[in-house]
Amino acid sequence: MDIYEKYGLKPVINADGKMTILGVSQVSDQVAAAQKQGAQNFFEMAELTVQTGRYLADLIGSEDALIVNSASAGIAQVLAGIIGRGNAYHVTHPYTTQITQREVIMPLGHDVDYGAPVDVMLAVAGAQPVLAGYANRCTAEQLAMQITPQTVAILYIKSHHTVQKSMLTIADALQVAHDHHLPLVLDAAAEGDLRRYLQLGVDVVIYSGAKAISGPASGLVLGRQTYVEWARQQNYGIGRAMKIGKENILGLVAAVEQYLTTGPESGASMKARLAPFIAELQTLPNVQVEMVQDGAGRDIFRASVRIAEAAKICQALRQGRPAIYPREYRVNEGLIEFDIRALTSAEMTQIVERLRTIIEEESTCN
Ligand SMILES: *Cc1c(COP(=O)(O)O)cnc(C)c1O
């Protein structure tokens, strides 16, 4: 029986991006096959965790690696590990008052809600957030100013969710961290380059397995051996509440292998696929359509449609069947964006036709 019918769910056309609210991404047959192998066999799980980490570390060029159940779990386990420094008592008593060095500094403009607040992951880790700079600006000096004897790490969030203007770069933050003998932890959840930040010298980099990598629900922690080991120990403490299954561990390994061989869709390919979609969108009445690059500078291109009543139109798109989810971050500016990474050309045509119907209904109502 059709899964949508069975549960009374609406099919979804995802023009939003790698969004958790829609199930993030689709896995390839190769990844699904690895998940099946994982699901239908037993393993010595501690060994599976260590050996898949070692395998991925070699493949990517990291000292070590750890597969966790999400980037969020990665943030929590890594920071808890840095607070506990491998202390066995801390693993099972993560919030012990015996440990008082718990401050993690991040730029105020990075204190975002990516679907859940970064703050919550710090709280789970037992970290005390210390914010640096201002909502619109953070310099290396402002970051350094917040360092105290209680500081254990600096956290940098590389994301379109964060404030982009007047922000120190990753290299700047790294310099501050290393000048003060602190590790720099980078949340690169939705980033696509698995090597770049390690090569820069970042101590720990955290990715979301289902975003750019298009793996199953999972997270990937890369970086220095000590920090990865400390994070791994957390599997016997806070990490148990965020346990990943063997099927998704093996699924993520297959997804990384495939990702490193074929890579994500290039910006050039997206532009080529966007051209006919944009031409179709331009046939709609009273719209201005253009191609825009990702706000965080990733090699991702989208169609941006300026239209009256943008929020209302998005709502109508979502409420139809199938539900069409555009990208709505700029709706308050009257812009609807369409991310085509998960779209077929037939779905693009469906989107244009639905928009035409909605616009016509709007104009007859008025
Ligand atoms: C998506 C995202 C996360 C969380 O990733 P999960 O794997 O869903 O936990 C964390 N940080 C940023 C910046 C994100 O975009």
Coordinates of C-alpha atoms and ligand atoms in Angstrom, one line a residue:
M1 CA 0.0 0.0 0.0
D2 CA 1.1 3.5 -0.8
I3 CA 2.8 5.0 2.3
Y4 CA 1.2 8.4 1.8
E5 CA -2.3 6.8 1.6
K6 CA -1.7 4.5 4.6
Y7 CA -0.9 7.3 7.0
G8 CA -3.1 10.0 5.3
L9 CA 0.0 12.0 4.4
K10 CA 0.5 14.5 1.6
P11 CA 3.2 13.8 -1.0
V12 CA 5.8 16.6 -1.0
I13 CA 7.6 18.5 -3.7
N14 CA 10.8 19.8 -1.9
A15 CA 11.9 23.1 -3.4
D16 CA 13.2 24.2 0.0
G17 CA 16.6 22.5 0.3
K18 CA 18.0 20.0 2.7
M19 CA 15.3 20.6 5.3
T20 CA 14.8 18.6 8.4
I21 CA 11.1 19.4 8.4
L22 CA 10.7 17.6 5.1
G23 CA 13.1 14.7 5.8
V24 CA 16.3 16.4 4.6
S25 CA 17.4 14.4 1.6
Q26 CA 16.9 11.2 -0.4
V27 CA 19.5 8.4 -0.2
S28 CA 20.8 6.6 -3.3
D29 CA 20.3 2.9 -4.0
Q30 CA 23.9 2.4 -3.0
V31 CA 23.3 4.0 0.4
A32 CA 20.0 2.1 0.9
A33 CA 21.9 -1.2 0.1
A34 CA 24.5 -0.4 2.8
Q35 CA 21.7 0.5 5.3
K36 CA 20.0 -2.9 4.5
Q37 CA 23.3 -4.7 5.2
G38 CA 23.6 -2.9 8.5
A39 CA 20.0 -3.5 9.5
Q40 CA 20.1 -7.2 8.8
N41 CA 23.4 -8.1 10.6
F42 CA 24.9 -8.0 14.0
F43 CA 28.2 -6.3 14.9
E44 CA 30.4 -5.7 17.8
M45 CA 29.1 -2.1 18.0
A46 CA 32.1 -0.6 19.7
E47 CA 34.4 -2.0 16.9
L48 CA 32.0 -0.9 14.2
T49 CA 32.1 2.7 15.6
V50 CA 35.9 2.8 15.8
Q51 CA 36.6 1.1 12.5
T52 CA 34.0 3.0 10.4
G53 CA 35.5 6.1 11.9
R54 CA 39.0 5.1 11.0
Y55 CA 37.9 4.2 7.5
L56 CA 36.3 7.6 6.9
A57 CA 39.2 9.4 8.5
D58 CA 41.6 7.8 6.0
L59 CA 39.3 8.5 3.1
I60 CA 38.8 12.1 4.0
G61 CA 42.3 12.9 5.5
S62 CA 41.4 13.4 9.1
E63 CA 43.2 12.1 12.2
D64 CA 40.1 10.3 13.3
A65 CA 36.3 10.4 12.8
L66 CA 33.1 9.5 14.6
I67 CA 29.7 8.9 13.2
V68 CA 26.9 10.1 15.5
N69 CA 23.2 10.4 15.1
S70 CA 23.0 14.1 13.9
A71 CA 25.2 17.2 13.8
S72 CA 23.3 18.3 16.9
A73 CA 24.5 15.1 18.7
G74 CA 28.0 15.9 17.3
I75 CA 28.0 19.4 18.9
A76 CA 26.7 18.0 22.2
Q77 CA 29.1 15.0 22.3
V78 CA 32.2 17.0 21.2
L79 CA 31.7 19.8 23.7
A80 CA 30.9 17.4 26.5
G81 CA 34.1 15.5 25.6
I82 CA 36.1 18.7 25.7
I83 CA 34.6 19.6 29.1
G84 CA 35.3 16.1 30.5
R85 CA 38.7 15.6 28.8
G86 CA 38.3 11.9 28.9
N87 CA 37.6 11.7 32.6
A88 CA 35.5 8.5 33.2
Y89 CA 33.6 10.0 36.1
H90 CA 32.5 12.9 33.9
V91 CA 31.2 10.6 31.2
T92 CA 28.6 9.1 33.6
H93 CA 28.2 12.4 35.7
P94 CA 28.2 14.9 32.9
Y95 CA 26.9 17.8 34.9
T96 CA 29.1 17.2 38.0
T97 CA 30.0 20.3 40.0
Q98 CA 33.5 18.9 40.3
I99 CA 34.2 20.3 36.9
T100 CA 33.9 24.0 36.7
Q101 CA 35.6 24.9 33.4
R102 CA 32.6 24.8 31.1
E103 CA 32.6 28.0 29.1
V104 CA 32.2 27.8 25.3
I105 CA 32.5 31.1 23.5
M106 CA 30.7 31.8 20.2
P107 CA 29.9 35.0 18.3
L108 CA 26.5 36.4 19.3
G109 CA 25.5 36.4 15.6
H110 CA 26.1 32.6 15.6
D111 CA 23.6 32.0 18.4
V112 CA 21.0 30.7 16.0
D113 CA 18.0 28.4 15.8
Y114 CA 18.6 26.0 13.0
G115 CA 15.4 24.1 13.8
A116 CA 16.5 23.8 17.4
P117 CA 18.6 26.4 19.2
V118 CA 22.4 25.9 19.3
D119 CA 22.1 26.8 23.0
V120 CA 20.2 23.7 23.7
M121 CA 23.0 21.5 22.4
L122 CA 25.4 23.5 24.6
A123 CA 23.1 22.9 27.6
V124 CA 23.0 19.1 26.8
A125 CA 26.8 19.1 26.8
G126 CA 26.9 20.9 30.1
A127 CA 28.6 23.9 28.5
Q128 CA 28.1 27.5 29.5
P129 CA 27.6 29.7 26.5
V130 CA 29.5 32.9 26.4
L131 CA 28.6 35.2 23.6
A132 CA 31.1 37.5 21.9
G133 CA 30.6 40.7 20.0
Y134 CA 27.2 42.1 19.0
A135 CA 24.2 41.0 16.9
N136 CA 25.7 42.6 13.8
R137 CA 29.4 42.3 14.4
C138 CA 32.1 40.2 16.0
T139 CA 35.8 40.8 15.6
A140 CA 38.8 38.6 16.6
E141 CA 39.4 41.0 19.5
Q142 CA 35.8 40.8 20.7
L143 CA 36.1 37.0 20.7
A144 CA 39.5 37.0 22.5
M145 CA 38.1 39.4 25.1
Q146 CA 35.7 36.8 26.4
I147 CA 38.3 34.2 27.2
T148 CA 38.7 33.4 30.9
P149 CA 40.4 30.5 32.8
Q150 CA 37.0 28.8 32.6
T151 CA 37.0 28.7 28.8
V152 CA 37.3 25.3 27.2
A153 CA 36.6 25.9 23.5
I154 CA 35.5 28.3 20.8
L155 CA 32.5 27.4 18.7
Y156 CA 32.0 28.8 15.2
I157 CA 28.8 28.1 13.2
K158 CA 29.4 28.2 9.5
S159 CA 25.9 28.6 8.1
H160 CA 23.5 30.7 6.1
H161 CA 21.5 30.9 9.4
T162 CA 24.1 33.1 11.0
V163 CA 24.7 36.8 10.7
Q164 CA 27.1 37.1 7.7
K165 CA 28.1 40.8 7.8
S166 CA 31.0 42.0 9.9
M167 CA 31.8 38.6 11.2
L168 CA 35.3 37.3 11.8
T169 CA 36.3 34.5 9.5
I170 CA 37.0 30.9 10.5
A171 CA 40.7 31.5 10.1
D172 CA 40.4 34.5 12.5
A173 CA 38.6 32.4 15.1
L174 CA 41.2 29.7 14.7
Q175 CA 44.0 32.2 15.3
V176 CA 42.3 33.4 18.5
A177 CA 41.7 29.8 19.7
H178 CA 45.2 28.6 19.1
D179 CA 46.8 31.8 20.5
H180 CA 45.0 30.8 23.7
H181 CA 45.6 27.0 23.5
L182 CA 41.9 26.4 22.9
P183 CA 40.3 24.1 20.4
L184 CA 38.1 25.6 17.6
V185 CA 35.0 23.5 17.1
L186 CA 33.3 24.2 13.8
D187 CA 29.6 23.4 13.1
A188 CA 29.7 22.9 9.4
A189 CA 26.4 21.0 9.4
A190 CA 25.2 21.9 5.9
E191 CA 28.6 22.5 4.3
G192 CA 29.7 20.4 1.4
D193 CA 33.6 20.4 1.6
L194 CA 34.7 17.7 3.9
R195 CA 38.4 18.6 3.7
R196 CA 38.7 22.4 3.6
Y197 CA 38.4 23.2 7.3
L198 CA 40.6 20.4 8.4
Q199 CA 43.2 21.7 6.0
L200 CA 42.8 25.1 7.6
G201 CA 43.7 23.5 10.9
V202 CA 40.3 23.5 12.6
D203 CA 40.4 21.1 15.5
V204 CA 36.9 19.5 15.2
V205 CA 34.5 19.8 12.3
I206 CA 30.9 18.6 12.5
Y207 CA 28.7 17.7 9.5
S208 CA 25.1 16.7 9.2
G209 CA 25.0 13.3 7.4
A210 CA 21.7 13.9 5.5
K211 CA 22.4 17.4 4.2
A212 CA 25.2 17.9 1.6
I213 CA 26.3 14.3 1.9
S214 CA 22.8 13.0 1.3
G215 CA 23.3 10.2 3.8
P216 CA 20.7 8.8 6.2
A217 CA 19.9 10.7 9.5
S218 CA 23.4 10.9 11.0
G219 CA 26.2 13.3 11.9
L220 CA 29.9 13.2 11.2
V221 CA 32.6 14.4 13.5
L222 CA 36.1 14.9 12.0
G223 CA 39.3 16.3 13.5
R224 CA 42.0 15.7 16.0
Q225 CA 42.3 12.3 17.5
T226 CA 42.0 13.4 21.1
Y227 CA 38.8 15.3 20.6
V228 CA 37.2 12.6 18.5
E229 CA 38.1 10.0 21.1
W230 CA 36.6 12.1 23.9
A231 CA 33.4 12.6 21.9
R232 CA 33.3 8.8 21.3
Q233 CA 33.5 8.1 25.0
Q234 CA 30.3 10.1 25.4
N235 CA 28.4 7.2 23.7
Y236 CA 28.4 5.7 27.2
G237 CA 27.0 8.9 28.8
I238 CA 24.9 11.6 27.2
G239 CA 25.5 10.0 23.7
R240 CA 23.2 7.1 24.7
A241 CA 20.2 9.4 24.4
M242 CA 21.3 10.1 20.8
K243 CA 22.3 6.6 19.8
I244 CA 22.7 6.0 16.0
G245 CA 21.8 2.6 14.6
K246 CA 24.1 0.3 12.7
E247 CA 22.1 0.7 9.5
N248 CA 22.7 4.5 9.5
I249 CA 26.4 4.1 10.4
L250 CA 26.9 1.9 7.3
G251 CA 24.6 4.1 5.3
L252 CA 26.6 7.2 6.1
V253 CA 29.9 5.5 5.2
A254 CA 28.4 4.6 1.8
A255 CA 27.1 8.1 1.3
V256 CA 30.5 9.7 2.0
E257 CA 32.2 7.2 -0.4
Q258 CA 29.7 8.2 -3.1
Y259 CA 29.9 11.9 -2.2
L260 CA 33.7 11.9 -2.5
T261 CA 33.6 10.2 -5.9
T262 CA 30.7 12.0 -7.6
G263 CA 30.4 15.1 -5.4
P264 CA 27.3 17.2 -5.1
E265 CA 25.6 18.7 -8.1
S266 CA 27.8 21.5 -9.3
G267 CA 26.6 25.1 -9.4
A268 CA 27.1 25.0 -13.2
S269 CA 24.7 22.0 -13.5
M270 CA 22.2 23.8 -11.3
K271 CA 22.3 26.9 -13.5
A272 CA 21.7 24.8 -16.6
R273 CA 18.7 23.0 -15.0
L274 CA 17.4 26.4 -13.7
A275 CA 17.4 28.1 -17.1
P276 CA 14.3 26.5 -18.5
F277 CA 12.5 26.7 -15.1
I278 CA 13.3 30.4 -14.9
A279 CA 12.0 30.9 -18.4
E280 CA 8.8 29.1 -17.4
L281 CA 8.4 31.2 -14.3
Q282 CA 8.8 34.4 -16.3
T283 CA 5.6 33.6 -18.2
L284 CA 3.7 34.1 -15.0
P285 CA 1.9 37.5 -14.6
N286 CA 3.4 40.2 -12.4
V287 CA 6.5 38.5 -11.3
Q288 CA 10.2 39.3 -11.4
V289 CA 12.4 36.2 -11.6
E290 CA 16.1 35.9 -11.2
M291 CA 18.8 33.4 -10.5
V292 CA 20.5 33.9 -7.1
Q293 CA 23.4 32.3 -5.3
D294 CA 23.2 30.8 -1.8
G295 CA 23.4 33.4 0.9
A296 CA 26.3 31.7 2.6
G297 CA 28.3 31.6 -0.7
R298 CA 27.9 27.9 -1.3
D299 CA 28.0 26.7 -4.9
I300 CA 24.2 26.5 -5.0
F301 CA 21.9 28.5 -7.3
R302 CA 18.2 29.0 -6.9
A303 CA 15.3 30.7 -8.6
S304 CA 14.1 33.8 -6.8
V305 CA 10.6 35.1 -7.6
R306 CA 9.5 38.6 -6.5
I307 CA 5.7 38.6 -6.2
A308 CA 3.0 40.4 -4.4
E309 CA 1.5 38.6 -1.4
A310 CA 4.5 36.2 -1.3
A311 CA 3.7 34.8 2.2
K312 CA 0.1 34.0 1.1
I313 CA 1.3 32.3 -2.0
C314 CA 3.7 30.2 -0.1
Q315 CA 0.9 29.1 2.2
A316 CA -1.2 28.1 -0.8
L317 CA 1.7 26.2 -2.3
R318 CA 2.2 24.3 1.0
Q319 CA -1.6 23.6 1.4
G320 CA -2.1 22.0 -2.0
R321 CA -1.6 18.3 -2.9
P322 CA 1.2 17.5 -3.4
A323 CA 2.4 20.0 -0.9
I324 CA 5.0 22.3 -2.6
Y325 CA 7.6 23.7 -0.2
P326 CA 9.5 26.7 -1.5
R327 CA 12.3 28.4 0.4
E328 CA 10.7 31.1 2.5
Y329 CA 13.6 32.8 4.3
R330 CA 13.1 36.0 2.3
V331 CA 9.3 36.0 2.1
N332 CA 9.2 39.1 4.3
E333 CA 11.1 40.9 1.5
G334 CA 8.5 39.7 -1.0
L335 CA 10.8 37.0 -2.4
I336 CA 10.0 33.3 -2.8
E337 CA 13.0 31.1 -3.6
F338 CA 13.0 27.7 -5.3
D339 CA 15.9 25.3 -4.5
I340 CA 16.1 22.7 -7.3
R341 CA 18.6 20.2 -5.9
A342 CA 15.8 17.7 -5.2
L343 CA 13.5 18.7 -8.1
T344 CA 12.9 16.9 -11.4
S345 CA 12.0 18.9 -14.5
A346 CA 8.4 17.5 -14.3
E347 CA 8.2 18.9 -10.7
M348 CA 9.4 22.3 -11.9
T349 CA 6.7 22.4 -14.4
Q350 CA 4.2 21.3 -11.8
I351 CA 5.4 24.2 -9.6
V352 CA 4.9 26.8 -12.4
E353 CA 1.4 25.5 -13.2
R354 CA 0.4 25.5 -9.5
L355 CA 1.7 29.1 -9.2
R356 CA -0.3 30.1 -12.2
T357 CA -3.5 28.7 -10.7
I358 CA -2.9 30.4 -7.4
I359 CA -2.1 33.8 -9.0
E360 CA -5.3 33.5 -11.1
E361 CA -7.4 32.6 -8.1
E362 CA -5.9 35.5 -6.2
S363 CA -6.7 38.0 -8.9
T364 CA -10.3 36.8 -9.3
C365 CA -10.8 37.1 -5.5
N366 CA -9.6 40.7 -5.4
Ligands
LIG1 C1 21.1 21.5 10.2 C2 22.0 22.2 11.1 C3 22.4 21.6 12.3 C4 21.8 20.3 12.8 O1 22.0 19.2 12.1 P1 21.3 17.9 12.5 O2 22.0 16.8 11.8 O3 19.9 18.0 11.9 O4 21.3 17.8 13.9 C5 23.3 22.2 13.1 N1 23.9 23.4 12.7 C6 23.5 24.0 11.6 C7 24.2 25.3 11.2 C8 22.6 23.4 10.7 O5 22.3 24.0 9.6

